[in-house]
Coordinates of C-alpha atoms (C1' of nucleotides) in Angstrom, one line a residue:
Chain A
X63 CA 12.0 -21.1 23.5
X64 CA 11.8 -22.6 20.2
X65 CA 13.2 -19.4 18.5
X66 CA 14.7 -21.4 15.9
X67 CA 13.9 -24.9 15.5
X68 CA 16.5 -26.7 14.7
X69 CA 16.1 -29.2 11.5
X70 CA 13.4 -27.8 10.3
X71 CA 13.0 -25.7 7.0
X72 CA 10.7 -22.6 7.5
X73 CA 10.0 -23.0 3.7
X74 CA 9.2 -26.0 3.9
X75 CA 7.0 -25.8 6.6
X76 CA 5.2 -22.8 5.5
X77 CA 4.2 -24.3 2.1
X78 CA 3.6 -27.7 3.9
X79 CA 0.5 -25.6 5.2
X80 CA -0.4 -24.7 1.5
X81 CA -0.5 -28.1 -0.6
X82 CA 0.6 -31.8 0.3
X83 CA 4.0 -32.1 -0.9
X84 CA 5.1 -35.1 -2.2
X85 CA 8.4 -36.7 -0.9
X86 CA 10.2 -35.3 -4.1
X87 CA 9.3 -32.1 -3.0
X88 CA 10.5 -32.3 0.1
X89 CA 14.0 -33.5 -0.9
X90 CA 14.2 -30.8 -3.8
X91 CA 13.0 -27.6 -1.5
X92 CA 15.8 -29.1 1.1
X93 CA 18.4 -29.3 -1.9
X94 CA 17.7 -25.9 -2.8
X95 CA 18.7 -24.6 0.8
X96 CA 22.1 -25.7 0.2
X97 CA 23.9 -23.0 -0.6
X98 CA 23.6 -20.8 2.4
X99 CA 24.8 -16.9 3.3
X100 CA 25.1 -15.6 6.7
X101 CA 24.4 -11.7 6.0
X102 CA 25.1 -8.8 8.8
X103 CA 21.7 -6.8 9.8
X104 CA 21.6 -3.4 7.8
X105 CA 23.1 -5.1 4.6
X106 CA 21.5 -4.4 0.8
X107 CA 21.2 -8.3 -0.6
X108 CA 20.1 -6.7 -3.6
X109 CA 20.0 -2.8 -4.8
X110 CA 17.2 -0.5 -6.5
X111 CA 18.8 -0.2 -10.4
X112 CA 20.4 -3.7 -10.2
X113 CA 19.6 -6.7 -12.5
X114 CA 18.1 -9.6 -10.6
X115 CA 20.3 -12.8 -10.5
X116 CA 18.1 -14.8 -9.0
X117 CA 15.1 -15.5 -6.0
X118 CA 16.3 -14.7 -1.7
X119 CA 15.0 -17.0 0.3
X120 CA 15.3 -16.1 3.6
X121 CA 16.2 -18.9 6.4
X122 CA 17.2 -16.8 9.2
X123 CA 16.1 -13.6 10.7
X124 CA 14.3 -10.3 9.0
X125 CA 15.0 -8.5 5.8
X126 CA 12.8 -6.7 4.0
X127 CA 11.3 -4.9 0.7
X128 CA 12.3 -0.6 1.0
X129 CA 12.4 2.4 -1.1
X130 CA 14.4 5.4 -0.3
X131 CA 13.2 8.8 -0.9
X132 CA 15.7 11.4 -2.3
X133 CA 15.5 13.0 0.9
X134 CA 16.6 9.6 2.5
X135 CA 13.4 9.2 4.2
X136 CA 12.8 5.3 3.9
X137 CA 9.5 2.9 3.2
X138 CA 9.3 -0.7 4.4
X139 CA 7.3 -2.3 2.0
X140 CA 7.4 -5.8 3.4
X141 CA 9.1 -8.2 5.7
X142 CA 11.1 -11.5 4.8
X143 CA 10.7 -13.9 7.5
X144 CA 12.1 -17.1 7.6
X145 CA 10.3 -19.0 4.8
X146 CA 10.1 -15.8 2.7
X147 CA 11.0 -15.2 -0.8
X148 CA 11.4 -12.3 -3.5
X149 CA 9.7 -12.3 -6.2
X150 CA 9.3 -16.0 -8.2
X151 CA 9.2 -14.2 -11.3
X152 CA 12.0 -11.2 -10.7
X153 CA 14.3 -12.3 -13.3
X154 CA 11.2 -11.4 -16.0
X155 CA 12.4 -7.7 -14.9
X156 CA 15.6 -5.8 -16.0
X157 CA 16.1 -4.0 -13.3
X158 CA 14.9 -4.0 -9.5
X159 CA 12.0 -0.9 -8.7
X160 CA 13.4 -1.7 -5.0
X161 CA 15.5 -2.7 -2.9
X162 CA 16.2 -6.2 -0.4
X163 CA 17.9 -5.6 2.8
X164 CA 18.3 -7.5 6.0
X165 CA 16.8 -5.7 9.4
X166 CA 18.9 -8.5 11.2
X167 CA 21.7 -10.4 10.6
X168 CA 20.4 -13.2 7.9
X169 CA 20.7 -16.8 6.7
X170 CA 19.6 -16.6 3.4
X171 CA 20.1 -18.3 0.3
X172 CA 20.1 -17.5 -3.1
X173 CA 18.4 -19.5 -6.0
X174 CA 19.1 -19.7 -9.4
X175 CA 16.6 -18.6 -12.4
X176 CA 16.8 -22.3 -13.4
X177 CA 16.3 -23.8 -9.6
X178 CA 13.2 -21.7 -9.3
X179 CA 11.9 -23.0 -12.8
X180 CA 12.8 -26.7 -11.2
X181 CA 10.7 -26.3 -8.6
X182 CA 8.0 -24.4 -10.6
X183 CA 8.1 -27.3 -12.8
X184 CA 6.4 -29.8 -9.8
X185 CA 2.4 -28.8 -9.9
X186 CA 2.1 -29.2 -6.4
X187 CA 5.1 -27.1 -5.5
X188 CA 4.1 -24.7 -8.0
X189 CA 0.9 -24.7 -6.7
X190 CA 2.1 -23.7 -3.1
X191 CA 4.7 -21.6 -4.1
X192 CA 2.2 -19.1 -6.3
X193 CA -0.5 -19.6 -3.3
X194 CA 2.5 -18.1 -1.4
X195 CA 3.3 -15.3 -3.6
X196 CA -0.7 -14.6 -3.3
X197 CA -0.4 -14.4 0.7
X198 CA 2.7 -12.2 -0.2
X199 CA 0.7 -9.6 -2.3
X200 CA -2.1 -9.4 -0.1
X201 CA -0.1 -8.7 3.0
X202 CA 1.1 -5.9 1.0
X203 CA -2.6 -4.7 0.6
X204 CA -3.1 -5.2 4.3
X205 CA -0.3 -2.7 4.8
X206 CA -1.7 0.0 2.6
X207 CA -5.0 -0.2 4.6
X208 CA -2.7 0.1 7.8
X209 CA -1.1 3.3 6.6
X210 CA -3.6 4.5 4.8
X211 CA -6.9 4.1 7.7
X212 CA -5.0 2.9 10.8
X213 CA -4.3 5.4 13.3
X214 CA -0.5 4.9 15.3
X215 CA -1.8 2.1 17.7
X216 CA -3.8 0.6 15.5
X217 CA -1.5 0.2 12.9
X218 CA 1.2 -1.2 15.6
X219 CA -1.3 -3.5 16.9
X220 CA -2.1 -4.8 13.4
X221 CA 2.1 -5.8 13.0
X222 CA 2.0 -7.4 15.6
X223 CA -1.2 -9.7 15.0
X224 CA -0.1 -10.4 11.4
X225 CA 3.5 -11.3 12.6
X226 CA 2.2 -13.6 15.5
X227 CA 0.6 -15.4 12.2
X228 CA 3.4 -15.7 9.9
X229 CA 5.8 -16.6 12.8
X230 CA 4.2 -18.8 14.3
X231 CA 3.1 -21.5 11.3
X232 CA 7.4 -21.7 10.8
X233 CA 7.5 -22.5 14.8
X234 CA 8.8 -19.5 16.0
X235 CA 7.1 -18.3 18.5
X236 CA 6.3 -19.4 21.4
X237 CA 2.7 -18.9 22.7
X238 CA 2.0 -15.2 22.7
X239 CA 5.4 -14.6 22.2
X240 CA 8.2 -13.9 19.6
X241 CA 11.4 -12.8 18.8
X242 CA 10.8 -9.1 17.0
X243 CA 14.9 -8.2 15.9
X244 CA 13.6 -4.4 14.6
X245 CA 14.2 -1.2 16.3
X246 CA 11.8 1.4 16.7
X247 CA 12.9 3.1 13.5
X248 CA 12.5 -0.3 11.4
X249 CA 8.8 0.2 13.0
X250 CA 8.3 3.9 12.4
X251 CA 9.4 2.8 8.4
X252 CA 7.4 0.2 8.4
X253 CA 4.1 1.9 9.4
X254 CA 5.1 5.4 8.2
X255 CA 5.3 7.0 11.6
X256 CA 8.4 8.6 13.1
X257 CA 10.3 6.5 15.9
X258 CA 9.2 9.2 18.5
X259 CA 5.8 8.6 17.9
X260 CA 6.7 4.6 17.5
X261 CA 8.1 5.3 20.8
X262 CA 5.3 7.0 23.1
X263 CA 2.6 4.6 20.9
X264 CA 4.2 1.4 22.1
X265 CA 4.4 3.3 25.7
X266 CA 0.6 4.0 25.4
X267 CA 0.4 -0.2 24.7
X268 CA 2.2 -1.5 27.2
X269 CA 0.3 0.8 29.6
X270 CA -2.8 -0.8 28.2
X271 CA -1.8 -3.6 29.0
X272 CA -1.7 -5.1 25.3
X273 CA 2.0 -6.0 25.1
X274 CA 5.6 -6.0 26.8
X275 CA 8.6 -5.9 24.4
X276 CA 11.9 -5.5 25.7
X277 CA 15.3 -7.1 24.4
X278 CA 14.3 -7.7 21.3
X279 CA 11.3 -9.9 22.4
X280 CA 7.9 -9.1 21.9
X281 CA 5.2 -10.2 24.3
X282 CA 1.7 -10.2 23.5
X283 CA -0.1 -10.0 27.1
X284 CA -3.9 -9.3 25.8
X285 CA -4.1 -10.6 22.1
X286 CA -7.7 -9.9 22.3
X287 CA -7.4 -6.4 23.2
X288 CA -4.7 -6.3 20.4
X289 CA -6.8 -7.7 17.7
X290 CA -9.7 -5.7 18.8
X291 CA -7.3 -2.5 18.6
X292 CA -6.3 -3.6 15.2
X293 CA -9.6 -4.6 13.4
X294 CA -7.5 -7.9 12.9
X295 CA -8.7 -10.1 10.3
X296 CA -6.5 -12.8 9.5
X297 CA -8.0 -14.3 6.3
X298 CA -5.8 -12.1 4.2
X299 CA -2.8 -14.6 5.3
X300 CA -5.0 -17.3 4.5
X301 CA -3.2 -19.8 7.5
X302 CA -4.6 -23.3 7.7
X303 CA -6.0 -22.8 10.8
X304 CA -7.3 -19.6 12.7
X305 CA -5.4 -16.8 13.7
Chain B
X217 CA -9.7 12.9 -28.0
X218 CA -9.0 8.7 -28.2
X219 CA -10.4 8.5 -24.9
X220 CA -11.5 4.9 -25.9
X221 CA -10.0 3.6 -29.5
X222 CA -11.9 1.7 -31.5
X223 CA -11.5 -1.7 -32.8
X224 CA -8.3 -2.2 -30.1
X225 CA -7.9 -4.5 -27.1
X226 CA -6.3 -2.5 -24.5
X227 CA -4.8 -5.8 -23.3
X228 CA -3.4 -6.3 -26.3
X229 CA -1.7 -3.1 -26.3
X230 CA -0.3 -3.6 -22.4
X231 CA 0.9 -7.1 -22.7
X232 CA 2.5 -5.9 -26.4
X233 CA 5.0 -3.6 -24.6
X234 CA 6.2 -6.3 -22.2
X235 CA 6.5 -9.2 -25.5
X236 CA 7.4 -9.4 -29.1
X237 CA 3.3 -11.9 -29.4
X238 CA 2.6 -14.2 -31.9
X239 CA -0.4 -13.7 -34.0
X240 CA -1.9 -16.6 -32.2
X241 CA -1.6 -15.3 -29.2
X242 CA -3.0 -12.1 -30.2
X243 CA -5.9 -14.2 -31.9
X244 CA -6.5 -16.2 -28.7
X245 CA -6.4 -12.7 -26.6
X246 CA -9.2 -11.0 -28.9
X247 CA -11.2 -14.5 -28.2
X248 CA -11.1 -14.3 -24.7
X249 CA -12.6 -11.1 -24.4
X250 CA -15.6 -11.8 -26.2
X251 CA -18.2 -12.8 -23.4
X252 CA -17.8 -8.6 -22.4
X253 CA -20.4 -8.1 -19.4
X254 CA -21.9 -4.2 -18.9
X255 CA -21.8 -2.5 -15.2
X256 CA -22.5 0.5 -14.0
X257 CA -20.4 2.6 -11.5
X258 CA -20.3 1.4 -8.1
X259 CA -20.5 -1.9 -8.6
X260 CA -18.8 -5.0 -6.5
X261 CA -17.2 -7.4 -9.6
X262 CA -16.3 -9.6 -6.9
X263 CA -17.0 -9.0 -2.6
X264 CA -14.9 -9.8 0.2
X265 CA -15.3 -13.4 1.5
X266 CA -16.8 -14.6 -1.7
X267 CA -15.1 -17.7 -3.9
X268 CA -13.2 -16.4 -6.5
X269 CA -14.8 -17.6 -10.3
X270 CA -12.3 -16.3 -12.5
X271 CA -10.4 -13.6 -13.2
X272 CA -11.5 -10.2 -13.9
X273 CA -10.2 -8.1 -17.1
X274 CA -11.5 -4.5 -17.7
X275 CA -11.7 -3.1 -21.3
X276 CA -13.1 -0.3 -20.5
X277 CA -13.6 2.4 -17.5
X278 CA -12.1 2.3 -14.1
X279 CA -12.8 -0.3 -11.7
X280 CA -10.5 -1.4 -8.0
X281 CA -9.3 -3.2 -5.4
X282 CA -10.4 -2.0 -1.7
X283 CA -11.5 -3.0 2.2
X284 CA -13.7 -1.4 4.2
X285 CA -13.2 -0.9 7.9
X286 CA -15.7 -2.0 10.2
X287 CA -16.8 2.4 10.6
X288 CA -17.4 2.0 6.9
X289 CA -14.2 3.7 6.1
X290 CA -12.7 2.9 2.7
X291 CA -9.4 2.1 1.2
X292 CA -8.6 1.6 -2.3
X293 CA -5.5 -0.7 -2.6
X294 CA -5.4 -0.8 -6.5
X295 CA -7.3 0.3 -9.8
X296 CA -8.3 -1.8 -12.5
X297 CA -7.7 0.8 -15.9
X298 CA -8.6 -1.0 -19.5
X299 CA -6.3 -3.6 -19.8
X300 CA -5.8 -4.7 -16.6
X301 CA -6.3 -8.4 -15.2
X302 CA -7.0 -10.0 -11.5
X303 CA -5.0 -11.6 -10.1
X304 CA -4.0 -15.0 -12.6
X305 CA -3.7 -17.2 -9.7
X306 CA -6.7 -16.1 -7.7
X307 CA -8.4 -19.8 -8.0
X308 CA -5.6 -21.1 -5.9
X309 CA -7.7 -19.0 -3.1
X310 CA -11.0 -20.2 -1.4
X311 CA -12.0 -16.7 -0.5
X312 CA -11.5 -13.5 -1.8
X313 CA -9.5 -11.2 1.2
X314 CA -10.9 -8.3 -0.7
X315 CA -13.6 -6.5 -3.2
X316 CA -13.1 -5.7 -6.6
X317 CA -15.3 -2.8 -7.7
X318 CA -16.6 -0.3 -10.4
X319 CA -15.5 3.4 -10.0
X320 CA -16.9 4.5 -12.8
X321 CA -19.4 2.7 -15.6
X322 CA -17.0 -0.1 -17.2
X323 CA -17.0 -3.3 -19.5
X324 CA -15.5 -6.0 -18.1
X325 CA -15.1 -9.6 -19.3
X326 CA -14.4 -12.6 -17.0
X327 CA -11.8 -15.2 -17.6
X328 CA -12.6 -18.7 -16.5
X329 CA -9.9 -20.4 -15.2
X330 CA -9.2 -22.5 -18.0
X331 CA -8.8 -20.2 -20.4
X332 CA -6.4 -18.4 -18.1
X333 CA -4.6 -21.7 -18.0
X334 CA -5.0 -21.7 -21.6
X335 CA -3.3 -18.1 -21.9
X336 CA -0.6 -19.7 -19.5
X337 CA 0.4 -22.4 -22.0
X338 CA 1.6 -20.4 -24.5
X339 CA 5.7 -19.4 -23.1
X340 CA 5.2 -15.7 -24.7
X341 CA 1.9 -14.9 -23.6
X342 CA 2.8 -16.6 -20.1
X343 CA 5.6 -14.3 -19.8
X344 CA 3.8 -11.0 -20.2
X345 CA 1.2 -12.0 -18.4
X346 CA 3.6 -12.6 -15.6
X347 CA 5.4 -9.3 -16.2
X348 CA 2.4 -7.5 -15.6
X349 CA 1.4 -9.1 -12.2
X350 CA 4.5 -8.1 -11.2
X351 CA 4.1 -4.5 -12.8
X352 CA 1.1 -4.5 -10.7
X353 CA 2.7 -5.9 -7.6
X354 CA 5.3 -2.8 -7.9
X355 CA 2.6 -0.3 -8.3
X356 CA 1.0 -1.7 -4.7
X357 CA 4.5 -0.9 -3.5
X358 CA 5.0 2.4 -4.6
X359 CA 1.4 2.9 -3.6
X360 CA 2.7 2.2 0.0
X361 CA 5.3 4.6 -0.1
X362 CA 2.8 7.1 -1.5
X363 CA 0.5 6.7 1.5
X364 CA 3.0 6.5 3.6
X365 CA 6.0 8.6 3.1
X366 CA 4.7 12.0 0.7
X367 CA 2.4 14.5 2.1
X368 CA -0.7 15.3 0.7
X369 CA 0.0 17.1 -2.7
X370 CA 3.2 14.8 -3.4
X371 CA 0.8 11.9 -3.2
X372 CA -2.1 13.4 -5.6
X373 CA 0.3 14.5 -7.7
X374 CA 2.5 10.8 -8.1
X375 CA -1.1 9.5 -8.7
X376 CA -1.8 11.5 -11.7
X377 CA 1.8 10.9 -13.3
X378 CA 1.6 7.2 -12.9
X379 CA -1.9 7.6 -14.6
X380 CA -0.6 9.0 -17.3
X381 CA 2.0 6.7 -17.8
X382 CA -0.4 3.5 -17.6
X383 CA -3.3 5.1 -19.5
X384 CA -0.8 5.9 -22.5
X385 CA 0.2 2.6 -23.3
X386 CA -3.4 1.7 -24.0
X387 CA -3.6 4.7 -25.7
X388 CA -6.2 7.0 -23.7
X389 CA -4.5 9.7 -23.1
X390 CA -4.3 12.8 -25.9
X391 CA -1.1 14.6 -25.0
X392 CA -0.4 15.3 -21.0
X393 CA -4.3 14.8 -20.3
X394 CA -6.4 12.1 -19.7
X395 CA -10.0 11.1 -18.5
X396 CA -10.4 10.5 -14.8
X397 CA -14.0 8.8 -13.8
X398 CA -13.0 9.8 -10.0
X399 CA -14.6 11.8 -7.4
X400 CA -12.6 13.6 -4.8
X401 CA -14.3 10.8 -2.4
X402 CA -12.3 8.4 -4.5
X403 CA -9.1 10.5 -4.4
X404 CA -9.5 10.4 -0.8
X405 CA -9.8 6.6 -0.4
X406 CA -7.1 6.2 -2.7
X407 CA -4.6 8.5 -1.2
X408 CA -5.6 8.1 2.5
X409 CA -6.6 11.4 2.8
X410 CA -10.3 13.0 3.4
X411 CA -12.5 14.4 0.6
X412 CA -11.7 18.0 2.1
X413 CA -8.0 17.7 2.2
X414 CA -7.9 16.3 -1.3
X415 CA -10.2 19.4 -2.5
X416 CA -8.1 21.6 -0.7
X417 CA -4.9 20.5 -2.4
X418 CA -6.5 20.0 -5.5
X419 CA -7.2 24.0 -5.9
X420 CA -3.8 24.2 -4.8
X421 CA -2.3 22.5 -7.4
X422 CA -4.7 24.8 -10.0
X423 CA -2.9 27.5 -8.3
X424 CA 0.2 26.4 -8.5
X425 CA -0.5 25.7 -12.6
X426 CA 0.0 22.1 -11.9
X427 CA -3.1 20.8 -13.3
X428 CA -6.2 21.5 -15.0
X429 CA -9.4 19.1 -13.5
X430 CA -12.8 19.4 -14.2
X431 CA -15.8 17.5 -15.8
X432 CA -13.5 14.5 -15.0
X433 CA -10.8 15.7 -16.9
X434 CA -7.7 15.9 -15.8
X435 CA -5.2 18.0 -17.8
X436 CA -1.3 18.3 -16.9
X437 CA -0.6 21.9 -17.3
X438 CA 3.3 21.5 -16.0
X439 CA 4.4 17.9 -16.4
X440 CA 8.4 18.4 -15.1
X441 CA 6.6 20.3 -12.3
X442 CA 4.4 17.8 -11.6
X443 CA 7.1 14.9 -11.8
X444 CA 9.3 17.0 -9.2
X445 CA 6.5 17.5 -6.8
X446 CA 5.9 13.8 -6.9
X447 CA 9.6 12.5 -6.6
X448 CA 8.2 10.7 -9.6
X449 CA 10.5 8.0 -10.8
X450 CA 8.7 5.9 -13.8
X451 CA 11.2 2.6 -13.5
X452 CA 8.6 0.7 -11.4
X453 CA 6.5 0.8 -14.3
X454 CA 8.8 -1.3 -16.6
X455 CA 7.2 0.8 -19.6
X456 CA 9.1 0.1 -22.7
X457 CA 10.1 3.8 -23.1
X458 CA 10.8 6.5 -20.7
X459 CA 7.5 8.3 -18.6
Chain C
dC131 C1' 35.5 2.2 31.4
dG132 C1' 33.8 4.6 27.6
dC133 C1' 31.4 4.8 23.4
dC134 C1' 27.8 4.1 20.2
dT135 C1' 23.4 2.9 19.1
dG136 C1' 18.8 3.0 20.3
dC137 C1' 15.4 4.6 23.6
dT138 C1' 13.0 8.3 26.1
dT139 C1' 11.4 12.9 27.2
dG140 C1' 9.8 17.8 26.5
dA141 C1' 8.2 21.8 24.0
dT142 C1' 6.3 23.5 20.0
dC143 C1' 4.4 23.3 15.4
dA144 C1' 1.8 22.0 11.2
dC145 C1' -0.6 19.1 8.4
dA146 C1' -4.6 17.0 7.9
dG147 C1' -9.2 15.6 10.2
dT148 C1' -13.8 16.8 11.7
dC149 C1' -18.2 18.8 11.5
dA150 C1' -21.4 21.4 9.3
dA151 C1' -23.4 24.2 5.8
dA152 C1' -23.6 26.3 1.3
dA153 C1' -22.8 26.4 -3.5
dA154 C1' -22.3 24.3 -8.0
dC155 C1' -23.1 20.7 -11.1
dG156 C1' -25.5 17.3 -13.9
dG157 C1' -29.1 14.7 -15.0
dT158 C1' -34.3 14.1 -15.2
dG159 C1' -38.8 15.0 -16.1
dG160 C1' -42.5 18.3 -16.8
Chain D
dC150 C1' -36.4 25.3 -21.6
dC151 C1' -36.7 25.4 -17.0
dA152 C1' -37.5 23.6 -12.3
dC153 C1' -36.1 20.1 -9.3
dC154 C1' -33.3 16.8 -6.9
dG155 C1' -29.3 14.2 -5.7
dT156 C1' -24.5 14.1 -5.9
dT157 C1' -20.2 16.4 -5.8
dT158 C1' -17.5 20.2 -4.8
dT159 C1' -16.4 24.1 -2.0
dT160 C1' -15.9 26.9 2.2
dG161 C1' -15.3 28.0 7.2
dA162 C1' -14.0 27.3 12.0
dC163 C1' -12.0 24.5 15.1
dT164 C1' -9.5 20.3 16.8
dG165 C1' -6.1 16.8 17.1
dT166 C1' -2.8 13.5 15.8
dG167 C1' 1.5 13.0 14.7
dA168 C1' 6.0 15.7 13.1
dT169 C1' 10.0 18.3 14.3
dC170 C1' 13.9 19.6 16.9
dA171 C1' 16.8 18.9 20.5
dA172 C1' 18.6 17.1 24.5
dG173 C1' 19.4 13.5 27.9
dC174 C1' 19.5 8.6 29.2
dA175 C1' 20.1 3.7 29.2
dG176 C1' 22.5 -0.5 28.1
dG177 C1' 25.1 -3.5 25.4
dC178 C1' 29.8 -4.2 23.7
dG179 C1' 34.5 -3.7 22.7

DNA sequence: CGCCTGCTTGATCACAGTCAAAAACGGTGG
DNA sequence: CCACCGTTTTTGACTGTGATCAAGCAGGCG
């Protein structure tokens, strides 16, 4: 049910999980979430070639990292869940290698070079917020092993797992279960299939047994089997607790 | 011929393209590469699951990052060319998610973590230090896309043109060629291909007057060709000039 | 009701994997 | 200098996973 829990800050409560904040931290991460976007799914928040003007924080729905190949053939490169943030450094950089783009329609928010330094500025804050950026980079590495030594359900089954993790230390999911707002092409780009093979792979799964996904909603029915499929080892997102 | 100049700091040289140093940053760089350790080829730096005790920096030879899969299957997620640093704020981790290790004989020295910190103090130093993790974080990226998104000879070929490009600012490359300590086995885990496949497009590429390779030199015959093949597009790399 | 987007299906093709063996290379020691 | 041995590269025959192309089918929404 809890799909998004109201009052809460997903920031908040995913680096609340990485260092014991102190009550100034608390107030200044919620300060920062002031001003708010809402953002229509399939929008650019920033393009490849443009100068960085500050961090996204994402507060609301799925965006995520992608090239585009001159043929128009596109690469996920990472997802922005609720709690998620570009790069703390980005403004170091002239010009974006990449581009940020929602998957869904998006609450994010946008902080300045100076708000970022503010909050760098607080040791424990810091602390969480470069043991995040950590997580961040070796999720990326988990996702070049999926692509490059996963086969199609594997590297479905993998997703899933790792997004049963992130989701679920922000509270939003609810048991085995979780909102997934990506279409089978968003998948196929994100794992470097096509969306036919997407498409008869998550057939093959829900045959299995493993999962049922339908409106939007994935359900995991044998997380087990899944993380058995996947070779899933979850100490790459380094969570508190287990998987 | 300068496969490995004398008398310079190949960190030096890096971080020097991304800020205008002071000489006591420089002087505190040379420092911290003085307690230089000696491994051969094929050697784990650091393994999966262990505490991290620093942070890596190679001076000379090529080292990376990879996972194994539970068959024994292989996937190299990163290399480690002179110059290049772990990650800065690897302490913040209990446990390593993944191995770094030798590709080919290499000098190393290990940072401690306060002499990282020490690094980080000074604003200059900080910022190209910073600039280069996320020069690094960009290269997992395109990586991804590599793997993911170009067939076979598109990905061999991006490799060797961002090699060139990073080996050139530390200044071990002699024109369009450079050494390459790799065996096709390492090609393989790099590109997510198998030894055969990268042997087959190899003598393809000799063919097609790509590339010269042998006796682990690699020689760019047709450098615009190459680039084209490859869809390669230098930006990521932040380099001060242009490829 | 009708349209658009996303999902599903079928037929065919090709890129890359697998398995296995032979050839070449490079280093070592006699 | 040469014979030997392990590693790396090369070759061949065959297989299979996943891509391509194209058409039809929901189902959500204006």
């Amino acid at each position: 049910m809890q799909t998004s829990p109201a009052g809460t800050n997903p920031l908040l409560a995913k680096l609340s999980t990485y260092a014991d904040l102190d009550v100034e931290d608390r107030m200044l991460l919620r300060e920062v979430c002031a001003d708010v976007r809402y953002v229509t799914a399939n929008t650019d928040l920033i393009s490849q070639g443009d100068a960085p003007e500050g961090v996204f924080l994402v507060l609301e729905g799925f965006a995520c990292r992608y090239k585009l190949r001159q043929t128009g053939v596109r690469q996920i490169m990472a997802y922005l869940v609720p709690g998620d943030l570009g790069d703390l450094d980005v403004t170091l950089l002239d010009r974006m290698d990449h581009a940020i783009g929602t998957l869904s329609a998006c609450t994010v928010a946008r902080l300045a070079p100076e708000t970022v330094q503010a909050l760098l500025r607080r040791p424990k804050l810091a602390a969480a917020l470069r043991k995040s950026a950590l997580v961040d980079e070796a999720t990326a590495r988990e996702w070049l092993v999926n692509v490059g030594r996963r086969s199609a359900p594997e590297r479905i089954a993998h997703l899933f797992c790792e997004l049963l993790g992130r989701l679920r230390v922000i509270g939003y999911t609810d048991g085995n279960s979780y909102m997934l707002p990506l279409t089978q092409v968003d998948l196929a780009d994100t794992t470097g299939l096509t969306s036919v093979h997407i498409n008869r792979s998550l057939q093959d799964m829900r045959k299995a047994g493993l999962i049922e996904l339908r409106r939007r909603r994935l359900t995991i029915l044998d997380l087990p089997g899944l993380v058995q499929l996947a070779e899933f080892d979850p100490s790459y997102l380094h969570l508190a607790s287990g998987a």
